[in-house]
PDB file of C-alpha atoms and ligand atoms in Angstrom:
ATOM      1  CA  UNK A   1      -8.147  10.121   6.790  1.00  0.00           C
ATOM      2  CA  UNK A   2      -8.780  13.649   7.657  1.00  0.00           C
ATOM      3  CA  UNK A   3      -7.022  16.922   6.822  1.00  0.00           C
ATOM      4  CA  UNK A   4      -4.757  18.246   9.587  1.00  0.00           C
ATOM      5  CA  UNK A   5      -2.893  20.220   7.749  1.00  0.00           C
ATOM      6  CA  UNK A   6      -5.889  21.939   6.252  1.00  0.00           C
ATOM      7  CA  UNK A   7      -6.243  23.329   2.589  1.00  0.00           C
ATOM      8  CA  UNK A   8      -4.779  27.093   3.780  1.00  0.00           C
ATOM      9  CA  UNK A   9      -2.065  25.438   5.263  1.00  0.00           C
ATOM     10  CA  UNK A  10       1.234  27.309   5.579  1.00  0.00           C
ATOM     11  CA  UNK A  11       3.111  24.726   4.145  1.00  0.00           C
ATOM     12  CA  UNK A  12       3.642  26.300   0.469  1.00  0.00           C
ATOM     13  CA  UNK A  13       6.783  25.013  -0.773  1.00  0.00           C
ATOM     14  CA  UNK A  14       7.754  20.914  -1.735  1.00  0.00           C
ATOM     15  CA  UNK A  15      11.054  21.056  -0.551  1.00  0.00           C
ATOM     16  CA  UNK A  16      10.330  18.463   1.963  1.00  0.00           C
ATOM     17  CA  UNK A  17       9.646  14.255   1.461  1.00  0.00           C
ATOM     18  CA  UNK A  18       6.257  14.335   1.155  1.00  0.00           C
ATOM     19  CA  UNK A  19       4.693  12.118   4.650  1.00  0.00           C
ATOM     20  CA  UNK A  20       1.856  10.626   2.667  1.00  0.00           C
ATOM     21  CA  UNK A  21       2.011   9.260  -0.490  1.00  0.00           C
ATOM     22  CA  UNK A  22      -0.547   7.021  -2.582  1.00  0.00           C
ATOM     23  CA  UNK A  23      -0.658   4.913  -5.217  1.00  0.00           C
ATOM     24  CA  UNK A  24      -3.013   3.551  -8.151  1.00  0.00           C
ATOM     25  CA  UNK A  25      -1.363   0.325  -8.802  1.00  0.00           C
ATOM     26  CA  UNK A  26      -2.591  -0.229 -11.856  1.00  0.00           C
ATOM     27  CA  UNK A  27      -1.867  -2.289 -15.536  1.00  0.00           C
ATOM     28  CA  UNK A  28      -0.974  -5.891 -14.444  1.00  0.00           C
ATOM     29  CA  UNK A  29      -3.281  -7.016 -17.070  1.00  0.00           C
ATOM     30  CA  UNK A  30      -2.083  -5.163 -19.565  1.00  0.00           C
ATOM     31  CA  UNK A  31       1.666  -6.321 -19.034  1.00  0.00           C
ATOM     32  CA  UNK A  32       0.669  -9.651 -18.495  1.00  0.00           C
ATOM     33  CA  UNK A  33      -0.991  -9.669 -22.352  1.00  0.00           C
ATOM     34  CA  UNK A  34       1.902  -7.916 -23.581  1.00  0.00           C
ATOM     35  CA  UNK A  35       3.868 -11.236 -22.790  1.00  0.00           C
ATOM     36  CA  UNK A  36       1.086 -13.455 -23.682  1.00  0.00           C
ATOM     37  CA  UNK A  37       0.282 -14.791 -20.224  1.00  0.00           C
ATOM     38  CA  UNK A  38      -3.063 -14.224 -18.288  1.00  0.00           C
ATOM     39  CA  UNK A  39      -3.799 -11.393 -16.355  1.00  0.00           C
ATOM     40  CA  UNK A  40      -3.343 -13.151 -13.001  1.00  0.00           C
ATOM     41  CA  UNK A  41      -0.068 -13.707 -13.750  1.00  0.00           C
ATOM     42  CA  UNK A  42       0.070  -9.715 -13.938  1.00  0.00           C
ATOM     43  CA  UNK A  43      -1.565  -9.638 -10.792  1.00  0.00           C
ATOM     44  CA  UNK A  44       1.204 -12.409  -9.242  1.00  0.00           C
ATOM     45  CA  UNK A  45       4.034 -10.271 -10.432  1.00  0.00           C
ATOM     46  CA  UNK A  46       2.733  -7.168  -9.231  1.00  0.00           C
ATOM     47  CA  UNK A  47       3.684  -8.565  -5.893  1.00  0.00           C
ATOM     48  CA  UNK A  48       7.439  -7.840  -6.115  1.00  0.00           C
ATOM     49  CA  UNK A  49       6.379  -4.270  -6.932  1.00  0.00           C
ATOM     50  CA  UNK A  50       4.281  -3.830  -3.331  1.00  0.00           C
ATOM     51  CA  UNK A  51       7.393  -5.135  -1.744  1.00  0.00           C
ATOM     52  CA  UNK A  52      10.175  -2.820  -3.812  1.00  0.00           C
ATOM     53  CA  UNK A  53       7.757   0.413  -3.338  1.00  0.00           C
ATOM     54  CA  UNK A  54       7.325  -0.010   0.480  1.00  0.00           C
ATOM     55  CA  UNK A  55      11.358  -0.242   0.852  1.00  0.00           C
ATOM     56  CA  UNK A  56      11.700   2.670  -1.589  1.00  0.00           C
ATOM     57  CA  UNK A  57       8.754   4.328   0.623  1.00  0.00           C
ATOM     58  CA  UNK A  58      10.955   3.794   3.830  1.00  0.00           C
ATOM     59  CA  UNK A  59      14.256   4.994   2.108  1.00  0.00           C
ATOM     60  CA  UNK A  60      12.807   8.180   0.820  1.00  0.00           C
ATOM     61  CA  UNK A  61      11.462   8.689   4.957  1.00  0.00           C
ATOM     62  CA  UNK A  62       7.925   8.600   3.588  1.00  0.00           C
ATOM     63  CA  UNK A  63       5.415   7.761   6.551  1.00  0.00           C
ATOM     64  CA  UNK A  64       2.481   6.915   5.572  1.00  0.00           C
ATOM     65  CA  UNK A  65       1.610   5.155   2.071  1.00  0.00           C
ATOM     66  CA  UNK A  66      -1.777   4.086   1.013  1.00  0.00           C
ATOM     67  CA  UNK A  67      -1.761   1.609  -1.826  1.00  0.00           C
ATOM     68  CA  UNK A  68      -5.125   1.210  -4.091  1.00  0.00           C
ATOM     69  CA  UNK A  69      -5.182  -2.684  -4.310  1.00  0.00           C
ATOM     70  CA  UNK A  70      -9.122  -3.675  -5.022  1.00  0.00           C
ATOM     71  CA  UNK A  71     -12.114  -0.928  -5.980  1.00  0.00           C
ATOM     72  CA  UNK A  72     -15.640  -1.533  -5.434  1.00  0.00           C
ATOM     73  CA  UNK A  73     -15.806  -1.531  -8.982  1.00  0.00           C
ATOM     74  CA  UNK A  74     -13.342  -4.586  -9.159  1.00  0.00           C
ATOM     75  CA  UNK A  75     -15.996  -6.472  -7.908  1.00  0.00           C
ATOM     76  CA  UNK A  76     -17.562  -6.691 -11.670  1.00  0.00           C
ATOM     77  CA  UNK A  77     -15.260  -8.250 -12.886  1.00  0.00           C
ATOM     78  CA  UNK A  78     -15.262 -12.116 -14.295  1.00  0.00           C
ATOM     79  CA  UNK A  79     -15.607 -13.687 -10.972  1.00  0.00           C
ATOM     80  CA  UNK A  80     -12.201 -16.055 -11.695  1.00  0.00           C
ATOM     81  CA  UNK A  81     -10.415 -13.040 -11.916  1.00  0.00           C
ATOM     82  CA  UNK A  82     -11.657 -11.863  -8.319  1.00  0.00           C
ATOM     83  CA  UNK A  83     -11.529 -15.282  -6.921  1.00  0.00           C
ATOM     84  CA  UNK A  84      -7.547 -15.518  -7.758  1.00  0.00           C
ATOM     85  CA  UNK A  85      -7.063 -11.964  -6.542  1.00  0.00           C
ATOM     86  CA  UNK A  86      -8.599 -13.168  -3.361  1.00  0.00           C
ATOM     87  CA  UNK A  87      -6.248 -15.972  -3.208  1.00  0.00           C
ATOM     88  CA  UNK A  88      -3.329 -13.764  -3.828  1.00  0.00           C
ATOM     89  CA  UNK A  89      -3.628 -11.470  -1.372  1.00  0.00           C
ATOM     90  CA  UNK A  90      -4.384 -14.187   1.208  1.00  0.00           C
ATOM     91  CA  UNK A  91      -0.527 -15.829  -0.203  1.00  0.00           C
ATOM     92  CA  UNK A  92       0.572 -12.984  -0.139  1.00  0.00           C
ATOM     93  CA  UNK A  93      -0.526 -11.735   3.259  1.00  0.00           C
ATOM     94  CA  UNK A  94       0.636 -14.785   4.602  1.00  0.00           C
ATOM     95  CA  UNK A  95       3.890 -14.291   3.010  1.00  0.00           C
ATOM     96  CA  UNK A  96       4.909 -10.783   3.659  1.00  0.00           C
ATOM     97  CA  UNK A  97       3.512 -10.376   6.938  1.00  0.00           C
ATOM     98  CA  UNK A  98       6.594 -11.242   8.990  1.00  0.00           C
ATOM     99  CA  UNK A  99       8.775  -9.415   7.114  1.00  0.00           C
ATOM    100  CA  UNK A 100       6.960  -6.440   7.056  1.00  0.00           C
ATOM    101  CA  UNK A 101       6.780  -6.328  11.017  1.00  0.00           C
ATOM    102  CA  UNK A 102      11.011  -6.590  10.479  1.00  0.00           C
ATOM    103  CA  UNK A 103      10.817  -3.563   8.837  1.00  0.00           C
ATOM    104  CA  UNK A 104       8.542  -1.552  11.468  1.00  0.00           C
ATOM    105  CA  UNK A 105       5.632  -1.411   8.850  1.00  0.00           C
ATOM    106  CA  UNK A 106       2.152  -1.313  10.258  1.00  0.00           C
ATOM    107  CA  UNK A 107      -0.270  -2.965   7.683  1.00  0.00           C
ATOM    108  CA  UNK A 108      -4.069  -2.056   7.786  1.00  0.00           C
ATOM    109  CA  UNK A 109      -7.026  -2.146   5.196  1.00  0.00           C
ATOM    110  CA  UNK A 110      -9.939   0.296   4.715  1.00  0.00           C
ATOM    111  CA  UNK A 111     -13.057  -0.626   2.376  1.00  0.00           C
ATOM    112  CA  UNK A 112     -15.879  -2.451   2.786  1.00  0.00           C
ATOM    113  CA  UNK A 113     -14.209  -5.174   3.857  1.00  0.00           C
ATOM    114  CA  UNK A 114     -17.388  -7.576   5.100  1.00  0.00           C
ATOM    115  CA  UNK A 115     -17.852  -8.279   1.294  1.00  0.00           C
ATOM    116  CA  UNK A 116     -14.317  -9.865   1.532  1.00  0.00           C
ATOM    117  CA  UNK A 117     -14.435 -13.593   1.847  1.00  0.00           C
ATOM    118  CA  UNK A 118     -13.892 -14.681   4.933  1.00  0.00           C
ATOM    119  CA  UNK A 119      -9.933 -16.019   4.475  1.00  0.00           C
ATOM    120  CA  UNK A 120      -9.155 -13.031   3.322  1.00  0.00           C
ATOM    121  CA  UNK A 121     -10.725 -11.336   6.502  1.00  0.00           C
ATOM    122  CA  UNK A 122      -8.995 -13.440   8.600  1.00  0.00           C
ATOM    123  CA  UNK A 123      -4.737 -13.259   7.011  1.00  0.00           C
ATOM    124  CA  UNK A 124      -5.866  -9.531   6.600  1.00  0.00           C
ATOM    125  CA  UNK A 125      -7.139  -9.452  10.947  1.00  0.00           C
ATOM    126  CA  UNK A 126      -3.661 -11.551  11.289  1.00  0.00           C
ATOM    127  CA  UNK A 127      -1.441  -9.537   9.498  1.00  0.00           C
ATOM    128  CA  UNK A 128      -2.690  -6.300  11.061  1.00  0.00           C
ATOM    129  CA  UNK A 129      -2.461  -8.483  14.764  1.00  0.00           C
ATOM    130  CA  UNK A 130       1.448  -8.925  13.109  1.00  0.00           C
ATOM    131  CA  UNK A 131       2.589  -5.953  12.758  1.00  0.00           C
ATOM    132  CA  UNK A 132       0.330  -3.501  14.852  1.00  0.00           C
ATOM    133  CA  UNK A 133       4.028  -2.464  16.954  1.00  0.00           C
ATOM    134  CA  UNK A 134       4.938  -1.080  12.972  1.00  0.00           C
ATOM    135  CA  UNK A 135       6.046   2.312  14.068  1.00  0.00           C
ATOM    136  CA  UNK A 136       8.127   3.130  10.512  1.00  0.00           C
ATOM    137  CA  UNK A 137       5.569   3.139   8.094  1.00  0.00           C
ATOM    138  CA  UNK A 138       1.718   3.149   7.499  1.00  0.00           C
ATOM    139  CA  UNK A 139       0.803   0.894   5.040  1.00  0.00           C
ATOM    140  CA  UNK A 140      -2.907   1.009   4.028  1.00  0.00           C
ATOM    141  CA  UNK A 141      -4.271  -1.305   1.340  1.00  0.00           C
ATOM    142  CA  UNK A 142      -7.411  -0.206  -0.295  1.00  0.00           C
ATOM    143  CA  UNK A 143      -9.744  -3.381  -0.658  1.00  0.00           C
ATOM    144  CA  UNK A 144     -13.141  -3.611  -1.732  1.00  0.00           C
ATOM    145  CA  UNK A 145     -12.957   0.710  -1.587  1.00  0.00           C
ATOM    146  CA  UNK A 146     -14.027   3.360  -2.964  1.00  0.00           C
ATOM    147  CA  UNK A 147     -13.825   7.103  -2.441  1.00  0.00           C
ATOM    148  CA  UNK A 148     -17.870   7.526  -2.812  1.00  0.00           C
ATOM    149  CA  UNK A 149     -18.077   4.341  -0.851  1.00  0.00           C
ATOM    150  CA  UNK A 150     -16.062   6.170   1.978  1.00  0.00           C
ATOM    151  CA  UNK A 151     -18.013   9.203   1.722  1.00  0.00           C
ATOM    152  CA  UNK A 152     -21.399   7.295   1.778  1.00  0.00           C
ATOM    153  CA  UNK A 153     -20.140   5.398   5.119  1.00  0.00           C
ATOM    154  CA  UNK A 154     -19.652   9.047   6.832  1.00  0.00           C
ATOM    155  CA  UNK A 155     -23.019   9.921   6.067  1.00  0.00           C
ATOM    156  CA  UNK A 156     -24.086   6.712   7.512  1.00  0.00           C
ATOM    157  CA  UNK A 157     -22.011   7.504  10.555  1.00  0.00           C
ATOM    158  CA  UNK A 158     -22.634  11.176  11.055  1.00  0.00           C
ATOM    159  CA  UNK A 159     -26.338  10.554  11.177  1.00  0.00           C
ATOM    160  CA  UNK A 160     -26.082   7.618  13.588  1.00  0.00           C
ATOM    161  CA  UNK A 161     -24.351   9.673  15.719  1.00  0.00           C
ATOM    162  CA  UNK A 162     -26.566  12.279  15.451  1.00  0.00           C
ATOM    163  CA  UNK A 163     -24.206  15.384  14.117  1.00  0.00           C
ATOM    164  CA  UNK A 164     -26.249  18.481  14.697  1.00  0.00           C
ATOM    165  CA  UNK A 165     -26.097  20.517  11.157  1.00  0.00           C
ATOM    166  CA  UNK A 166     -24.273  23.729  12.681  1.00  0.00           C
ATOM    167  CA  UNK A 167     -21.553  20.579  13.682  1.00  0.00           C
ATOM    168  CA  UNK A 168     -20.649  19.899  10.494  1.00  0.00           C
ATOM    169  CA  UNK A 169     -17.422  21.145   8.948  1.00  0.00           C
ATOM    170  CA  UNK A 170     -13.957  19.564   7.252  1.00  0.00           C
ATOM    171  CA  UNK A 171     -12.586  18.088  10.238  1.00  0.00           C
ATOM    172  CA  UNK A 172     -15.758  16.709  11.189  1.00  0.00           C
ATOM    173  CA  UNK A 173     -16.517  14.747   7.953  1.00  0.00           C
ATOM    174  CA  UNK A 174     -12.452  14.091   7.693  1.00  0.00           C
ATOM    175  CA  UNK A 175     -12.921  12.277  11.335  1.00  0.00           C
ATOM    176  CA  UNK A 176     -15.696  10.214   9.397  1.00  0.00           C
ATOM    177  CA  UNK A 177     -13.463   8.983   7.003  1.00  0.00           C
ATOM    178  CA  UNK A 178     -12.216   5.530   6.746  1.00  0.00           C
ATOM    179  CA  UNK A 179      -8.550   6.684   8.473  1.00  0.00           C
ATOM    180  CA  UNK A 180      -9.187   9.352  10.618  1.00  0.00           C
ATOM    181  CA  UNK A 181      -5.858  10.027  11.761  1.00  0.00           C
ATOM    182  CA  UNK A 182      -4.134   9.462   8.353  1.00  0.00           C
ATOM    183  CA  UNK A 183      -2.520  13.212   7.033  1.00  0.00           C
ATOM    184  CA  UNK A 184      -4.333  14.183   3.373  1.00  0.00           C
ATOM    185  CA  UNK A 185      -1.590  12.224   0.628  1.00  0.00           C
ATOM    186  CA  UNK A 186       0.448  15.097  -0.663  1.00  0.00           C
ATOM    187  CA  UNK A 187       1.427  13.162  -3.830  1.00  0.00           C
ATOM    188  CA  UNK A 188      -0.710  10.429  -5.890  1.00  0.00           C
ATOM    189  CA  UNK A 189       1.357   8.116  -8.240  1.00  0.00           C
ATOM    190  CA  UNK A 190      -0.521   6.346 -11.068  1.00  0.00           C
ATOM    191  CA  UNK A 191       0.783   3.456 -12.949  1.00  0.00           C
ATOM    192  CA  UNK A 192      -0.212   1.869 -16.300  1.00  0.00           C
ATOM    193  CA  UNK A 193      -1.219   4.821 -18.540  1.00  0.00           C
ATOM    194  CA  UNK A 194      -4.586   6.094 -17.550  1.00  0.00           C
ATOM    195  CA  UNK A 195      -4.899   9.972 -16.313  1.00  0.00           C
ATOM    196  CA  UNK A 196      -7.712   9.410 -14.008  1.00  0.00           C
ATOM    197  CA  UNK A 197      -8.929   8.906 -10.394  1.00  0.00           C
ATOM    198  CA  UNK A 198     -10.711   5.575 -10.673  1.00  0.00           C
ATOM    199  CA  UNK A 199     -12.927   6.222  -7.279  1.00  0.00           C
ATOM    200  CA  UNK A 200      -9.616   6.775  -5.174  1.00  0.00           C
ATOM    201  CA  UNK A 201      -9.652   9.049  -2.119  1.00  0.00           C
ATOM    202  CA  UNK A 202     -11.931  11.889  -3.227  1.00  0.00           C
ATOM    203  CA  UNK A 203     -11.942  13.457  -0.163  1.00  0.00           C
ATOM    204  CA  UNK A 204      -8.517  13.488   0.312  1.00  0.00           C
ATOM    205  CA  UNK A 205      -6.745  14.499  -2.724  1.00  0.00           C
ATOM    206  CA  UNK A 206      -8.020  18.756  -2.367  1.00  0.00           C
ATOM    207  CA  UNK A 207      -4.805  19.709  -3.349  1.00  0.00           C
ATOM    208  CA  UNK A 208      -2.547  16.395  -4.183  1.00  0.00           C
ATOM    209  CA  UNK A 209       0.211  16.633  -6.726  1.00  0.00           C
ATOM    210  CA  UNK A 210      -0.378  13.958  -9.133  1.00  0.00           C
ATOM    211  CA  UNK A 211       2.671  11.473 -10.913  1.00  0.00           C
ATOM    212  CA  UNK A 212       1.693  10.018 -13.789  1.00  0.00           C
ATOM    213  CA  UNK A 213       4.606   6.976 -13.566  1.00  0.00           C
ATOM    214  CA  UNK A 214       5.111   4.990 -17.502  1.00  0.00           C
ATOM    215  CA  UNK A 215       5.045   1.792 -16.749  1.00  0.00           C
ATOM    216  CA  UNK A 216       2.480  -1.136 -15.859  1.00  0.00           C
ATOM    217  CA  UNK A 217       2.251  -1.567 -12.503  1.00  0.00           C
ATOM    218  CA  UNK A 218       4.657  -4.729 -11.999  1.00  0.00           C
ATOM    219  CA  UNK A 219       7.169  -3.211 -13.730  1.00  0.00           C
ATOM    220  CA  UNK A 220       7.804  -0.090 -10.887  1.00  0.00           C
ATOM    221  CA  UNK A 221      10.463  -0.308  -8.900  1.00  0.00           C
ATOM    222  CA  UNK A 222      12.560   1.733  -6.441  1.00  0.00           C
ATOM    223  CA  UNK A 223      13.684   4.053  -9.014  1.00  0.00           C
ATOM    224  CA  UNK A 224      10.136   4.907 -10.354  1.00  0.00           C
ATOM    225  CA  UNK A 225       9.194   5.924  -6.618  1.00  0.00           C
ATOM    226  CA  UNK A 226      12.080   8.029  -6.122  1.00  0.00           C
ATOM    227  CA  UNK A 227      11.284   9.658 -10.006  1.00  0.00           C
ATOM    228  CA  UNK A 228       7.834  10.395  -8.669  1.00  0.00           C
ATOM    229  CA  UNK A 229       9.204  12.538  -5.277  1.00  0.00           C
ATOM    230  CA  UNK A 230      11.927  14.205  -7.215  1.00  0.00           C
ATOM    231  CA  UNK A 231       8.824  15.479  -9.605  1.00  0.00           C
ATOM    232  CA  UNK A 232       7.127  16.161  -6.147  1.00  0.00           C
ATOM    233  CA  UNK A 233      10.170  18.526  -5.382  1.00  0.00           C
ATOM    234  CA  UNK A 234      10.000  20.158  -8.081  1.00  0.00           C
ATOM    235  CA  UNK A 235       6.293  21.528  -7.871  1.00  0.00           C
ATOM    236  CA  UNK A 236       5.486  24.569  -6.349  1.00  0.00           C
ATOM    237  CA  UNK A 237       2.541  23.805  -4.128  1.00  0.00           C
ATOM    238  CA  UNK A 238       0.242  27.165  -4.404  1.00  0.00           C
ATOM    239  CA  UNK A 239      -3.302  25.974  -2.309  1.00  0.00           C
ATOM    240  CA  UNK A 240      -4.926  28.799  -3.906  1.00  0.00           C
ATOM    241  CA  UNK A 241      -2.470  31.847  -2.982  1.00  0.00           C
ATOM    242  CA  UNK A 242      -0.228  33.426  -5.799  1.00  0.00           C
ATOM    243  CA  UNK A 243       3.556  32.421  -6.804  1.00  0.00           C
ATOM    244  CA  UNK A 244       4.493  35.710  -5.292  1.00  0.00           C
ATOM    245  CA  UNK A 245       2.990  34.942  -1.945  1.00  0.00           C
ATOM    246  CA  UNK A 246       4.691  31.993  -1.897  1.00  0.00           C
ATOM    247  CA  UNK A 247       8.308  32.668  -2.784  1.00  0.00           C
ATOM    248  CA  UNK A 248       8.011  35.507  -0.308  1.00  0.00           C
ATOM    249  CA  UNK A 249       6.643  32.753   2.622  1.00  0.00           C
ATOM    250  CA  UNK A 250       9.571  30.426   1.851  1.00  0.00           C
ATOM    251  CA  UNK A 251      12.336  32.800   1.466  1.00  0.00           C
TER     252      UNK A 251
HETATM  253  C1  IPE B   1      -4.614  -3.258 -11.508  1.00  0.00           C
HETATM  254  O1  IPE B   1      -4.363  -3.839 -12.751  1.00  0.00           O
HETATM  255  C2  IPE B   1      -5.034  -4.271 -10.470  1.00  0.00           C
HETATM  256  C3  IPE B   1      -6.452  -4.213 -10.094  1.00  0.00           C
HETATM  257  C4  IPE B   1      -7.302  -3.307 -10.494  1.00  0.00           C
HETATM  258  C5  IPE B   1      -6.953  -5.245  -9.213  1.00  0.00           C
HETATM  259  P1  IPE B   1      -5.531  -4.154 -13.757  1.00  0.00           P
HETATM  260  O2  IPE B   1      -6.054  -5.515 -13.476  1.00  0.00           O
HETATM  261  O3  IPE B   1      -6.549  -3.095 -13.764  1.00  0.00           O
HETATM  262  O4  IPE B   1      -4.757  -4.172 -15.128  1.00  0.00           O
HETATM  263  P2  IPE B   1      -5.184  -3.437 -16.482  1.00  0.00           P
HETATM  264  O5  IPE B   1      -5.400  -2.005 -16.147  1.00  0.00           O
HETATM  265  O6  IPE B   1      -6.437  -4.103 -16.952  1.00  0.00           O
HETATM  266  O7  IPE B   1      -4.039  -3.635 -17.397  1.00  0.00           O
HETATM  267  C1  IPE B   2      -8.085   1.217 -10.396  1.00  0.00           C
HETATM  268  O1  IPE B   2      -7.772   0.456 -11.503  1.00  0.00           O
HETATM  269  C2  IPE B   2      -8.292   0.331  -9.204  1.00  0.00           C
HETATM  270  C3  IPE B   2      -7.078  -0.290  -8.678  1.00  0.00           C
HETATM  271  C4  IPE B   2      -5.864  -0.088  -9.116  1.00  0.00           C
HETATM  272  C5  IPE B   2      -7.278  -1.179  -7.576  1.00  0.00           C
HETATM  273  P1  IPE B   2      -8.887  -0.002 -12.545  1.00  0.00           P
HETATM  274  O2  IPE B   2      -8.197  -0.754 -13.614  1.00  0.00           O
HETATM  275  O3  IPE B   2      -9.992  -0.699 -11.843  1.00  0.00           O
HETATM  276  O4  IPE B   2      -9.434   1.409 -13.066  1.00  0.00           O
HETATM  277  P2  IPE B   2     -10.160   1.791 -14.426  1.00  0.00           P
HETATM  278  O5  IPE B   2     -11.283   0.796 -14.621  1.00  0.00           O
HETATM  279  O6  IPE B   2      -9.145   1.684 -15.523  1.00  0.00           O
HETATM  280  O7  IPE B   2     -10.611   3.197 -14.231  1.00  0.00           O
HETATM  281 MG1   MG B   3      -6.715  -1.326 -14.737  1.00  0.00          MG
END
């Protein structure tokens, strides 16, 4: 996921959809105790929100959306809790992937996803095989990621492949990223209360506008996604210049 349109870039005003968005999907547990169930039941409901937020992400003519489904710190957790999560997303995989070729969405997943067990390697190898013609939207999930982990893996590669020092600059570590090709996100929605980056796309985010959305994740729907880009629209997007340089660049 490197930065084409780099930090200086010309693009100073937020009038347009942004092409990149990304999301923190996070407090399924939390509105799962609210109603006295379990937290995988948060987790199960959470579904409907994945499917609402990529047809709100494909109304609003969003391109690319990269959805933060499983950290590297998720590992930790009770191992019942991972187990089931691995189950859902192999359910859900199974379940969504047809549709989601209908819809022209291409599905792939970046992390380190050889500590995935090997169903979910395979519906995740058959859902990308299922809709690899997607040519509306880019859907990334995040599994098993992390930002550092995704910074540590271009390390890894740059010095296999031998970068010479005087070689190194943004684009070249942004080609080592994860998603190469993938534009920086120019807005990051968070769900479920927390104000913080949770190991996300460090890299990435330089200059994303952040949306803080109040609600638990399986509670967001359409109309918290289209909340998020009006906010988006309404931020004056400076990279570093002054408010005077940029009113007179877009006007
Ligand atoms: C987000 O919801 C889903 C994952 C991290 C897998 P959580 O499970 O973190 O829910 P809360 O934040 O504990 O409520
Ligand atoms: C972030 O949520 C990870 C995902 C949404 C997949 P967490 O619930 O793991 O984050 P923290 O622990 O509150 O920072
Ligand atoms: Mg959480």
């Amino acid at each position: 996921m490197s930065s084409p349109q780099s930090i200086d870039s010309s693009e100073t005003s937020s009038q347009r959809t942004p092409a990149h968005v990304a999301i923190i999907m996070d407090g399924n547990g939390r509105w799962a105790e609210e109603r006295g169930m379990d937290r995988m039941s948060g987790h199960a409901y959470g579904v409907e929100a994945v499917r609402a937020t990529v047809r709100a992400a494909m109304q609003c003519g969003v391109r690319h959306l990269t959805m933060y489904a499983f950290s590297t710190e998720n590992w930790n957790r009770p191992s019942a809790e991972v187990d089931a999560l691995m189950d859902l997303l192999v359910r859900s995989l199974a379940a969504e992937a047809d549709e989601l070729a209908g819809q022209g969405v291409r599905l792939r997943a970046m992390g380190s996803l050889d500590r995935l067990p090997e169903g979910c390697r395979e519906a995740l190898a058959g859902a990308e095989t299922k809709t690899s013609a997607g040519d509306k939207l880019d859907l990334t999930l995040a599994l098993s990621y992390s930002g550092r982990w995704e910074i540590v893996e271009a390390f890894r590669k740059a010095l296999v492949s031998g970068v010479a020092p005087g070689d190194v600059d943004e684009d070249t570590i942004g080609q080592l990223l994860a998603m190469p090709n993938l534009p920086d996100p120019e807005l990051l929605i968070r769900t479920g209360g927390e104000q913080r980056i949770s190991n996300f796309l460090l890299w990435q985010i330089a200059y994303t506008e952040f949306h803080f959305a109040p609600v638990f994740w399986p509670d967001f729907r359409e109309s918290h996604f289209e909340q998020a880009i009006e906010q988006f629209h309404s931020r004056q997007r400076r990279f570093g210049k002054t408010g005077q340089q940029i009113q007179r660049t877009s006007s």
